[in-house]
Coordinates of C-alpha atoms and ligand atoms in Angstrom, one line a residue:
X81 CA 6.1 -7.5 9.8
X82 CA 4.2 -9.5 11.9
X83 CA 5.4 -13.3 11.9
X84 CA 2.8 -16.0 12.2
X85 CA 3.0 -17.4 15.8
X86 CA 3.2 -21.3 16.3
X87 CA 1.6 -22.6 19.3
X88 CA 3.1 -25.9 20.8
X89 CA 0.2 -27.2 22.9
X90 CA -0.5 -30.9 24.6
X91 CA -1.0 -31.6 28.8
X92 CA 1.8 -31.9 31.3
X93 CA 4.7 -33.5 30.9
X94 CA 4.5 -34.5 27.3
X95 CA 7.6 -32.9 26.4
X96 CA 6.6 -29.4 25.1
X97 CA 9.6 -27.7 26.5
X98 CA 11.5 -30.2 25.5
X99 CA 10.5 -29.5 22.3
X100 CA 10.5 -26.0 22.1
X101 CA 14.1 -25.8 22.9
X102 CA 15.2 -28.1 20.6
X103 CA 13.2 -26.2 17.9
X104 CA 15.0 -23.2 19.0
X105 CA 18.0 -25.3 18.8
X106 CA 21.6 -23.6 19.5
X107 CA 21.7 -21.1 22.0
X108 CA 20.4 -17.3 20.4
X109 CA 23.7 -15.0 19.4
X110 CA 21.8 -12.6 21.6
X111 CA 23.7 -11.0 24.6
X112 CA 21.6 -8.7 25.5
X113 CA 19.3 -8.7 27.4
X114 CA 21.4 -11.8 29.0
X115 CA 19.3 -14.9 29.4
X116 CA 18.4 -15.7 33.0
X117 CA 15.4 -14.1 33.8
X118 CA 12.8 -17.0 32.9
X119 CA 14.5 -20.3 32.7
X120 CA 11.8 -21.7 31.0
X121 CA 11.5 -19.1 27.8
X122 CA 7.9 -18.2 26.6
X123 CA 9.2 -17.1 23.2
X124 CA 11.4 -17.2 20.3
X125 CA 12.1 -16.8 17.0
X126 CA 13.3 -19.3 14.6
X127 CA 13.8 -19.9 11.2
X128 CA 13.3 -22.8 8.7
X129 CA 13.9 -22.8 5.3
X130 CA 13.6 -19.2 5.2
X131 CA 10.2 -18.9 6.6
X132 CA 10.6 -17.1 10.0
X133 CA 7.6 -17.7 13.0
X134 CA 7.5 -17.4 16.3
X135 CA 7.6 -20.2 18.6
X136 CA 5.3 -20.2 22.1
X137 CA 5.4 -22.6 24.9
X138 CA 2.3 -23.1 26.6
X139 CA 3.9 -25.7 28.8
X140 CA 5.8 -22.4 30.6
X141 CA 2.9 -20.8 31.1
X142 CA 1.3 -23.3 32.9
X143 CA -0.6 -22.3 36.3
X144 CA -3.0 -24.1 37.5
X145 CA -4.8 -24.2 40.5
X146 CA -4.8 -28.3 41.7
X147 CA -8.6 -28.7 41.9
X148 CA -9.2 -26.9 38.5
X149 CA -6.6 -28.6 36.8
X150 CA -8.7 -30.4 34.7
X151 CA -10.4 -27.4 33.4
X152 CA -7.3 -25.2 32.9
X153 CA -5.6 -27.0 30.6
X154 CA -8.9 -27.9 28.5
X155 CA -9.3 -23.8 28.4
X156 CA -5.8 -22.8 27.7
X157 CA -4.9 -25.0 25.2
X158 CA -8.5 -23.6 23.5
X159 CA -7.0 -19.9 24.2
X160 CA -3.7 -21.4 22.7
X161 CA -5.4 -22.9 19.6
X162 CA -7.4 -19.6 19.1
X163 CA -4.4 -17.0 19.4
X164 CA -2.0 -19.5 17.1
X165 CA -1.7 -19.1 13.2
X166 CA -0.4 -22.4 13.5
X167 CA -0.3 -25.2 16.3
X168 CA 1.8 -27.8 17.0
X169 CA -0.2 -30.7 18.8
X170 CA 2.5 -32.8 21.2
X171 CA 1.3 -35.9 22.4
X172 CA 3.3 -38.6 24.6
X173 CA 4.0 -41.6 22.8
X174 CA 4.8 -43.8 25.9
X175 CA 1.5 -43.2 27.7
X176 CA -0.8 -43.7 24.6
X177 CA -3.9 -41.8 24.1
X178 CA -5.3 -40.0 27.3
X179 CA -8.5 -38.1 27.4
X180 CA -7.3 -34.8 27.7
X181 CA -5.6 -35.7 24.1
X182 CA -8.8 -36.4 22.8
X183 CA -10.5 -33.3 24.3
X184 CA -7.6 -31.1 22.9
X185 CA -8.0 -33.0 19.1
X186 CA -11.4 -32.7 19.0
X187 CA -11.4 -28.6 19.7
X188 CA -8.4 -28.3 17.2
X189 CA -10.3 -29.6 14.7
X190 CA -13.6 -27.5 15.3
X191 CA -11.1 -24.4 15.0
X192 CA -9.7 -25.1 11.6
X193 CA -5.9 -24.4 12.8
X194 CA -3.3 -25.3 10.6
X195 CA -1.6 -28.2 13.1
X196 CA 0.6 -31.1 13.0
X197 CA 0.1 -33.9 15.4
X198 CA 3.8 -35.0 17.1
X199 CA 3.9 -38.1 19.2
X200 CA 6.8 -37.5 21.3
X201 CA 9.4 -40.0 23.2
X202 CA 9.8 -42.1 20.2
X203 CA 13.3 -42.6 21.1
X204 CA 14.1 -45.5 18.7
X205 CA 12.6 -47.5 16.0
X206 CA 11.8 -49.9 18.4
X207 CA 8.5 -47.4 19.3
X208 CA 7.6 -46.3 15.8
X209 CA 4.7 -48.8 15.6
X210 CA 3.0 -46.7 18.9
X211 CA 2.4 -43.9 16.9
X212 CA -0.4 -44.8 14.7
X213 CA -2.6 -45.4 17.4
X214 CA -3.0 -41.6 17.6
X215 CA -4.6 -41.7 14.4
X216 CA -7.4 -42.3 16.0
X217 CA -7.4 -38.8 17.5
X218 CA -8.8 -37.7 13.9
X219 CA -8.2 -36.6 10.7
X220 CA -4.1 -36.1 11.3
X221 CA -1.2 -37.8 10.5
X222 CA 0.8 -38.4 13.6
X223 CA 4.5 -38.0 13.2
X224 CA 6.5 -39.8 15.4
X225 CA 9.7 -38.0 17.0
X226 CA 11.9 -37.5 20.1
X227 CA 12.0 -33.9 21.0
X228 CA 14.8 -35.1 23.8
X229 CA 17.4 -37.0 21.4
X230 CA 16.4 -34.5 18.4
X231 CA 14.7 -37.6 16.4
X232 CA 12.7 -36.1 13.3
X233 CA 12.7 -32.9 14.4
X234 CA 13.6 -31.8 10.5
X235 CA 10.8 -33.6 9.3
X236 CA 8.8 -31.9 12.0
X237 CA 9.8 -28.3 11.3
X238 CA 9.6 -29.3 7.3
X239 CA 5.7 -29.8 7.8
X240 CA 5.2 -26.9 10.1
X241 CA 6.7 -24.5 7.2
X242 CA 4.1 -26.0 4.6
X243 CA 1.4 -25.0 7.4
X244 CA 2.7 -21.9 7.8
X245 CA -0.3 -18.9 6.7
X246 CA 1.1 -16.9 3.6
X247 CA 4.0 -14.3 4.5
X248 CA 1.6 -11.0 5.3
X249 CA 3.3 -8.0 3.2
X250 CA 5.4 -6.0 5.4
X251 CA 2.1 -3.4 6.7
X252 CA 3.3 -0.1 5.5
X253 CA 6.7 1.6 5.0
X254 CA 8.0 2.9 8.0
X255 CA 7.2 6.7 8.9
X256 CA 8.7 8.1 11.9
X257 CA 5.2 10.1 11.6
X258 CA 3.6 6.5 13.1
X259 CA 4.0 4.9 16.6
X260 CA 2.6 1.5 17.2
X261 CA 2.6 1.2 20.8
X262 CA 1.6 -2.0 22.7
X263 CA 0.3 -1.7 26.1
X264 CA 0.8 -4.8 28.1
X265 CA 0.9 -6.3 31.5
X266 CA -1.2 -8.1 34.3
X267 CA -4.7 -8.2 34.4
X268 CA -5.8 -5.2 36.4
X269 CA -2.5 -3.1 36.1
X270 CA -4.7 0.0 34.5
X271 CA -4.2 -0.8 31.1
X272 CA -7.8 0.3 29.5
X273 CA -8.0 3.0 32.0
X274 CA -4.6 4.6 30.4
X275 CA -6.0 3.9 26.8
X276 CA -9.2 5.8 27.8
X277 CA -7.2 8.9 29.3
X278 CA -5.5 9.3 27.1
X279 CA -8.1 9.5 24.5
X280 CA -9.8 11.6 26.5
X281 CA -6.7 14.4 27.3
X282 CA -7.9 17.6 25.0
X283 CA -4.5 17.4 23.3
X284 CA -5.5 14.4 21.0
X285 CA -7.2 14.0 18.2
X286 CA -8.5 10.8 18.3
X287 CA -9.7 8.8 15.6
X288 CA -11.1 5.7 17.2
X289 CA -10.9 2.5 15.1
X290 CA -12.8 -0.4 17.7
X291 CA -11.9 -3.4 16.8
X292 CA -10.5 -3.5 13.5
X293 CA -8.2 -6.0 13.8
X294 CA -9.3 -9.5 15.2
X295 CA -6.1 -8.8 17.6
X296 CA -7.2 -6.3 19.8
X297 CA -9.4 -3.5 20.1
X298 CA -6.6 -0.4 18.4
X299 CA -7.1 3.1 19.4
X300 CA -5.6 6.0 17.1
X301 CA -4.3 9.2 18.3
X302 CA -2.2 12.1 17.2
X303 CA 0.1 13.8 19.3
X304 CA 2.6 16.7 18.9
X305 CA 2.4 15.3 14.9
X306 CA 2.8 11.9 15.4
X307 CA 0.6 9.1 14.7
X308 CA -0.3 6.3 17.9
X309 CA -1.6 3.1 17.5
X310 CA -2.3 2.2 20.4
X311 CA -2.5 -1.8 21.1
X312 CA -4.3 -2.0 23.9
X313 CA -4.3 -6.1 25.2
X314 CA -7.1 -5.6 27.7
X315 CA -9.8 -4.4 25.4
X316 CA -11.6 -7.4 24.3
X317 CA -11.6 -9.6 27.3
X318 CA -14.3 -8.3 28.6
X319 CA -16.2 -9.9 25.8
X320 CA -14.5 -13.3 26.0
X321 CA -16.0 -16.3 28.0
X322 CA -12.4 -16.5 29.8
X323 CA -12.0 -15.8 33.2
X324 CA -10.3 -18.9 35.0
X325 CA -7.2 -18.2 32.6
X326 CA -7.2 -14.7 32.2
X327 CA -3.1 -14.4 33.3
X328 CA -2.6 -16.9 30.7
X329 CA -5.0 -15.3 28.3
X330 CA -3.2 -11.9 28.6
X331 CA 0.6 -13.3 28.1
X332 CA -0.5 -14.5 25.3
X333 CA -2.5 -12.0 23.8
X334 CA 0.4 -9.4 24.9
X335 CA 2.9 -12.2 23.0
X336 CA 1.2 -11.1 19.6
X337 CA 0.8 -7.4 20.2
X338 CA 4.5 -7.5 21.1
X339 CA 4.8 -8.4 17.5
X340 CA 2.4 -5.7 15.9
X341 CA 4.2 -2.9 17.9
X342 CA 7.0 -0.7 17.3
X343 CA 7.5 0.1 21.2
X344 CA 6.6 -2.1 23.7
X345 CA 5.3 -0.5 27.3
X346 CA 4.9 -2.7 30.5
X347 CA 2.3 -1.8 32.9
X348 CA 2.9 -2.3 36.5
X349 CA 0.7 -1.8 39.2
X350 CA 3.0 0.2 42.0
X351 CA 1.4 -1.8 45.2
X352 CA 2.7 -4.6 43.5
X353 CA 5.8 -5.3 41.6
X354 CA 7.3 -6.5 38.2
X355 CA 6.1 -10.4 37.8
X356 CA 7.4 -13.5 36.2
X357 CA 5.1 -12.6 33.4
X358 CA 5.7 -9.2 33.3
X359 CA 9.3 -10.5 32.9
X360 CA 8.6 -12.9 30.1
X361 CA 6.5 -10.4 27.8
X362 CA 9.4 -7.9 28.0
X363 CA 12.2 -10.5 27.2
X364 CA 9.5 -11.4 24.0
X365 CA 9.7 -7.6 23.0
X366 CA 13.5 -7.5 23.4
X367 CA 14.0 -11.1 21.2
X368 CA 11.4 -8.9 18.7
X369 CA 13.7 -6.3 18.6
X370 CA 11.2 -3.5 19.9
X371 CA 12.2 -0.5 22.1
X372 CA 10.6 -1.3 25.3
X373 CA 10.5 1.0 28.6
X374 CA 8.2 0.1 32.4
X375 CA 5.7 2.0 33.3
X376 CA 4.6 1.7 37.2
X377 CA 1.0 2.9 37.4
X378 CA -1.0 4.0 40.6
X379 CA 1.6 5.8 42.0
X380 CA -0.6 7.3 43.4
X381 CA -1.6 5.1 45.9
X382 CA 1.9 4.9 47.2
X383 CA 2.9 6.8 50.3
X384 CA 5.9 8.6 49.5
X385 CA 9.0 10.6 49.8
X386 CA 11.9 11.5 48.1
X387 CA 13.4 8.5 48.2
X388 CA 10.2 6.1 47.6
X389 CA 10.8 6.4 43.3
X390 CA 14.7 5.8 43.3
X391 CA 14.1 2.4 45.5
X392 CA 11.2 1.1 43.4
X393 CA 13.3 1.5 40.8
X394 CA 16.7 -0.3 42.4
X395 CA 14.1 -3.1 43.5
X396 CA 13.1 -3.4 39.8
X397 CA 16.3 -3.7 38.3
X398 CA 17.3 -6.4 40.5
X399 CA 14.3 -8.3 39.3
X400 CA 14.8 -7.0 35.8
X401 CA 18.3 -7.1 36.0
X402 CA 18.4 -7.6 31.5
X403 CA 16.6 -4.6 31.3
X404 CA 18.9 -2.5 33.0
X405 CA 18.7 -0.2 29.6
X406 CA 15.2 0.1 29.8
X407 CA 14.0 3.5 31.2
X408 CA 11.4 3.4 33.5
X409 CA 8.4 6.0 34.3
X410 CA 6.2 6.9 37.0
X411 CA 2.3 7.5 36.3
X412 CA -1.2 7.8 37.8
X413 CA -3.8 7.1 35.6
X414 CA -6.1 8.0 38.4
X415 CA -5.0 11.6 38.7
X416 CA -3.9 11.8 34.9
X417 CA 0.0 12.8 36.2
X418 CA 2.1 12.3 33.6
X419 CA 0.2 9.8 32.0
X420 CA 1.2 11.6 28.5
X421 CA 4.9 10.8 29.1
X422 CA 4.4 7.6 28.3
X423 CA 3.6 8.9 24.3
X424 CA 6.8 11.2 24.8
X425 CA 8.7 7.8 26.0
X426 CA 7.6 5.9 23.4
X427 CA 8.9 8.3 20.6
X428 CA 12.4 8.7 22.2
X429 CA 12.9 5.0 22.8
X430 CA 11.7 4.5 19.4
X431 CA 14.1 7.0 18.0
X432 CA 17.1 5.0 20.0
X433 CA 16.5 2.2 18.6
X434 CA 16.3 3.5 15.2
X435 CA 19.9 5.2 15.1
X436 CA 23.0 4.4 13.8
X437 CA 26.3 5.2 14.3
X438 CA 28.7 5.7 11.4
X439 CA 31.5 2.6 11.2
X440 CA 34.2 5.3 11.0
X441 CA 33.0 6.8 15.1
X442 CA 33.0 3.7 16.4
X443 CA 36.3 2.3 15.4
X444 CA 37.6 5.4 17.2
X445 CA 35.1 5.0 19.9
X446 CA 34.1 1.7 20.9
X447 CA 37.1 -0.4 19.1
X448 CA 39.5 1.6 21.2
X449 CA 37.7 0.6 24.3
X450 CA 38.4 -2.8 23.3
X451 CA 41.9 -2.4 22.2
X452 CA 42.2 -0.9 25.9
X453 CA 40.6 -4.0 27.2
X454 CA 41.5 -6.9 25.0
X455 CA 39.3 -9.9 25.7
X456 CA 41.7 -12.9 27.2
X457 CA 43.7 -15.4 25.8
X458 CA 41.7 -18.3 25.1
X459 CA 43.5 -22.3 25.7
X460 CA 47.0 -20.0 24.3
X461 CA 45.2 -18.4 21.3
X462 CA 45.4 -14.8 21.4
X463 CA 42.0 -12.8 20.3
X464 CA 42.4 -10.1 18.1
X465 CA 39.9 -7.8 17.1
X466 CA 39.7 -6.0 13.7
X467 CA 36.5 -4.1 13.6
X468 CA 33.1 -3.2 15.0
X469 CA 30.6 -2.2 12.3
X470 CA 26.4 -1.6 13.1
X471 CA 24.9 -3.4 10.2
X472 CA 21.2 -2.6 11.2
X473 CA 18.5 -0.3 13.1
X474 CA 15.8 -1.4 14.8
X475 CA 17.0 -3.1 16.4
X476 CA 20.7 -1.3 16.8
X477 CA 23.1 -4.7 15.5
X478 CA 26.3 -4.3 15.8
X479 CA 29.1 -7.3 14.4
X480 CA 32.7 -7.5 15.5
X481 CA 35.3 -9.0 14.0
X482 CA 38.2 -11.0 15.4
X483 CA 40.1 -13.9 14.3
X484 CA 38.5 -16.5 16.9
X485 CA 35.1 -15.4 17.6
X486 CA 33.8 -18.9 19.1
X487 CA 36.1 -17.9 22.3
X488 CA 34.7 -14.5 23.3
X489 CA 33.3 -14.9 26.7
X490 CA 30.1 -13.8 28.0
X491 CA 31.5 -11.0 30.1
X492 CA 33.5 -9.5 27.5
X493 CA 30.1 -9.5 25.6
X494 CA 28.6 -7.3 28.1
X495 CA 31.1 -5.5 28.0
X496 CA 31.1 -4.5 24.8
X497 CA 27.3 -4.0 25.3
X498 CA 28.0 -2.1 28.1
X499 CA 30.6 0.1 26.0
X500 CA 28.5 1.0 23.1
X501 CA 26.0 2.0 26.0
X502 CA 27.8 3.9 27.9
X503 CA 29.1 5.7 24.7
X504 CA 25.6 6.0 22.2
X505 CA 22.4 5.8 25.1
X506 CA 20.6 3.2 22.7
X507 CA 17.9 3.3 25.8
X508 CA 15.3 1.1 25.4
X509 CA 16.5 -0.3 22.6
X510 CA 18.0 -4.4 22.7
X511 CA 20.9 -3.9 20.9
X512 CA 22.3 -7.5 19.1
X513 CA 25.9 -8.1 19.1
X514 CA 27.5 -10.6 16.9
X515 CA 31.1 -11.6 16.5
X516 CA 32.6 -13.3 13.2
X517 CA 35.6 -13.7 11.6
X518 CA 36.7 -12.3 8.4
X519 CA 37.7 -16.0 6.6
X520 CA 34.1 -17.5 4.7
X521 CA 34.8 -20.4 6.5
X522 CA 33.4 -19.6 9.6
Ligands
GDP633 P1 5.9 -30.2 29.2 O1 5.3 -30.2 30.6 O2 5.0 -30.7 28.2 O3 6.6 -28.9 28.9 O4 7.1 -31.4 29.3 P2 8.6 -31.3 29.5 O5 9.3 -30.7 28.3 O6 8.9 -30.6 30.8 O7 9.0 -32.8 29.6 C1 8.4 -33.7 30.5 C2 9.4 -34.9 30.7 O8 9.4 -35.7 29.6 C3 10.8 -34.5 31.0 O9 11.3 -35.3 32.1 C4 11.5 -34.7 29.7 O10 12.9 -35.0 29.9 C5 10.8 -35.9 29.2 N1 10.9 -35.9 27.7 C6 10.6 -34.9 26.8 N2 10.8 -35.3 25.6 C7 11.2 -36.6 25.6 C8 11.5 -37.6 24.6 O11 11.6 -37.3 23.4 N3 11.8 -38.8 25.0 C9 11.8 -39.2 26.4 N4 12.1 -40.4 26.7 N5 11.5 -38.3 27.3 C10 11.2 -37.0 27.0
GDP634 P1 -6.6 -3.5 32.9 O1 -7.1 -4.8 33.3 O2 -5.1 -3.5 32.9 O3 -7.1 -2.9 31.7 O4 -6.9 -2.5 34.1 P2 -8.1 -1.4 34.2 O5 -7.8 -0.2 33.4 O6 -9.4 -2.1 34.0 O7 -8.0 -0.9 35.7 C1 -8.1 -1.8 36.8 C2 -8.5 -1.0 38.1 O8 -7.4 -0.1 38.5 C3 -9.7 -0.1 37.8 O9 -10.5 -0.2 39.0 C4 -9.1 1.3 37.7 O10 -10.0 2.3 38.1 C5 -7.9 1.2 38.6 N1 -6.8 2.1 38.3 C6 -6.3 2.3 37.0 N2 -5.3 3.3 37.1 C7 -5.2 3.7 38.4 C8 -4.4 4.6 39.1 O11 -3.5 5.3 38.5 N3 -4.6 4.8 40.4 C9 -5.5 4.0 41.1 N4 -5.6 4.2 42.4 N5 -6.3 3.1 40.4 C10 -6.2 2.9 39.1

C-alpha cells in the first residue's frame, strides 16, 4: 500500500526540521540500518490515530546556489506542493509575514492541496495573539505551535489526519509472479537508458503502459515468468518546466516510487560515487521496508583490473556503511553487460525479504548465539532473554524477549542483526528487530 506523503514546506529557518522530528517523535525501534548516515533524515513514517503517512522534509533537502536563492525555494516548495498528498505549511511566528510566505500561500492555494498552515515558535501564551496575523496569507486557519518545546503538536497532527486523502485499497494481492521495481538515483546516472535496454533485450515481452499513473512513466515486462513494473523516476522530467531543481526534484519523486515498489534499485554512475542523496533514498526504502540492492552503472568507462570492482565496493560500504547487507552489482548500460542482472537481483532480494524462519530454528539457532553472548548487566540488573520469534515478512521482523528490554544496548542490537545475518542471508532485505517483555505492562 502506498501511504499518502505529507510535505512539510516553508523558507529557511522556520523550524521545519524542528518539526519534523518532533512529529516523528521518539527515536524509531529500528536498528538496522543504524542511523547515522544523514543526520538530517529525509523520511519517515509515522502514525496518528491509526492513519499511517509519510513525513518529508524539504528543509533537508535544501541546496541552493546563493544567487538563485530566491528562486529555489519559490520552485521547490511548488515541486514539494505538487508531489504531496498533503502539505504542511510552516511559517515563523517571530518574524511575521515575509514575502516568500506569501508567494508559497498563494501557489498552495492555486494547487488545491490539502494543507494546514502552522505558525511556529509560539513558545508561550504570551505569543498566541501573533498568529492571526497570518490569516491574512488566505483562506487558512493558522494554528499556532512550538515545534521546539512540542506545543500543540497534537492538535497539529489531529488536523493533518482529517486532511489525510482516503486510505487507497491495498493495490492487488501479492503474487510472487509480480515485481515492482523502482529505479532511482541522480540525475544522469543512466536511469532511462537502463529502462529502454531492457525493453529492448529480445528476451522481454514488453507491454508498455506510458504514463498511466500520474507518478511516473511505468514500463511492464516479463521475464523468465515474472511480471516487472518498472518505476522509472527519470521518465517524465523531460516534460516538466524544472530544471534549476532537478536533484531536488528527483529525491523527491524517487521518495514516492520508493513507496510504490516492492524492490528498490540505486543507480550510481561509476566515475562518480554513492551521494548524500543516493544515501537518503536508500535509508527511505529501508524505513519502507523494501529489499533494496546498488547498482554502479558505466562501468564501462572505468579503467580496470582485477582489483578495480572489490575497491569500489570497500569505498562504498564505508560511505554506505547501514547497507552493509545490501548486495551490490556491476553494469554497463552502454554495452548492455549484465544489465539483465539487475531483474535477476531484484527477484532474489525480493525473495529474502519475503522469508521466514520457523520460531522453533531460531531458538536453536540465533537464541543460542545469545545465550553464548549474553548482553551485559545493566546498573546491577541482569538481562535475560527468553525468546526470539519473526512475527512478519517483508520486511523480515523479528521480536525478542527479555525481562528488561529498555537496557539492551545498541551493539548488542547489531549484534543480534548481525547473527540472524550471518545465520539466514536476509540480503537486501532491512530486517526490524524489536525487544519486549512478556508482562502487558510494558
Ligand atoms: P528549517 O530550516 O526550516 O528546517 O529550520 P530548523 O528546524 O533548522 O530551525 C531553525 C531554527 O529555529 C533553529 O535554531 C531552531 O532551534 C529554531 N526553532 C525551531 N522551532 C522553534 C520553536 O518552536 N521555537 C523557537 N523559539 N525556535 C525554534
Ligand atoms: P537518467 O537521467 O538517469 O535517466 O540518465 P540517462 O539514461 O538519460 O543517461 C544519461 C547519460 O549517460 C546519457 O548520455 C547516456 O547515454 C549515458 N549512459 C547511460 N548508461 C551508460 C553506460 O553504461 N555507459 C556510458 N558510458 N554511458 C552511459
Amino acid at each position: 500500500m502506498r501511504l499518502p506523503i505529507v510535505c512539510i514546506i516553508g523558507r529557511p529557518n522556520v523550524g521545519k526540521s524542528t518539526l519534523f522530528n518532533r512529529l516523528v517523535g521518539r527515536r524509531l525501534a529500528v536498528v538496522d540500518p543504524t542511523p547515522g548516515v544523514t543526520r538530517d533524515r529525509l523520511y519517515a513514517e509515522t502514525e496518528c490515530d491509526g492513519r499511517r503517512f509519510a513525513l518529508v522534509d524539504t528543509g533537508g533537502l535544501v541546496m541552493q546556489s546563493d544567487d538563485e536563492m530566491q528562486r529555489e525555494i519559490a520552485s521547490q516548495a511548488q515541486i514539494a506542493i505538487e508531489e504531496a498528498d498533503a502539505v504542511i505549511f510552516l511559517v515563523d511566528g517571530k518574524v511575521g509575514i515575509h514575502q516568500d510566505d506569501e508567494a508559497i500561500a498563494r501557489m498552495l492555494l492555486r494547487s488545491g492541496k490539502p494543507a494546514i498552515l502552522a505558525v511556529n515558535k509560539i513558545d508561550g501564551p504570551k505569543q498566541d495573539a501573533d498568529i492571526y496575523d497570518f490569516s491574512r496569507l488566505g483562506p487558512l486557519e493558522p494554528l499556532g505551535i512550538s515545534a521546539l518545546h512540542g506545543r500543540a503538536a497534537g492538535d497539529l497532527l489531529e488536523r493533518l489526519v482529517a486532511i489525510l486523502p482516503p486510505e487507497e485499497p491495498a493495490e492487488e494481492p501479492e503474487e510472487i509472479e509480480s515485481i515492482a521495481l523502482a529505479i532511482v538515483g541522480r540525475p544522469n546516472v543512466g536511469k532511462s537508458s537502463l529502462v529502454n535496454r531492457l525493453l529492448g533485450e529480445e528476451r522481454m515481452i514488453v507491454s508498455a503502459r506510458a504514463g498511466t499513473t500520474r507518478d511516473s512513466v511505468d514500463s511492464v515486462l516479463e521475464y523468465e515468468g515474472v511480471r516487472f513494473t518498472l518505476i522509472d523516476t527519470a521518465g517524465l522530467r523531460r516534460a516538466s518546466r524544472v530544471h534549476q531543481s532537478l536533484e531536488f526534484y528527483t529525491t523527491l519523486r524517487s521518495v514516492k516510487a520508493v513507496q510504490r515498489a516492492d524492490v528498490v534499485c540505486v543507480l550510481i554512475d561509476a566515475s562518480q560515487q554513492l551521494g548524500t542523496q543516493d544515501l537518503k533514498i536508500a535509508e527511505a526504502a529501508a524505513l519502507a521496508g523494501k529489499a533494496l540492492f546498488f547498482v554502479i552503472n558505466k562501468w564501462d568507462l572505468i579503467e580496470k583490473d582485477e582489483s578495480t570492482a572489490g575497491q569500489y565496493v570497500h569505498d562504498l560500504r564505508i560511505r554506505a556503511r547501514s547497507f552493509a547487507w545490501a548486495p551490490v552489482v556491476f553494469i554497463s548500460v552502454l554495452t548492455g553487460q549484465r544489465a539483465v542482472k539487475i531483474l535477476d537481483m531484484a527477484r532474489e532480494v525480493l525473495a529474502e525479504n519475503r522469508k521466514r524462519i520457523p520460531t522453533a530454528e531460531l531458538n536453536e539457532t540465533v537464541l543460542n548465539d545469545m545465550r553464548d553472548k549474553p548482553p551485559p548487566a545493566v546498573q546491577g540488573k541482569h538481562i535475560k532473554i527468553n525468546y526470539i520469534t519473526q512475527t512478519e515478512a517483508t520486511p523480515p521482523t523479528f521480536i525478542v524477549f527479555c525481562n528488561h528490554p529498555k537496557l539492551i544496548g545498541e551493539s548488542y542490537q547489531r549484534f543480534v542483526v548481525n547473527r540472524i545475518r550471518e545465520r539466514y542471508g536476509f540480503t537486501g532485505a532491512p530486517i526490524r528487530l524489536w525487544w519486549r517483555s512478556k508482562s502487558p505492562r510494558d
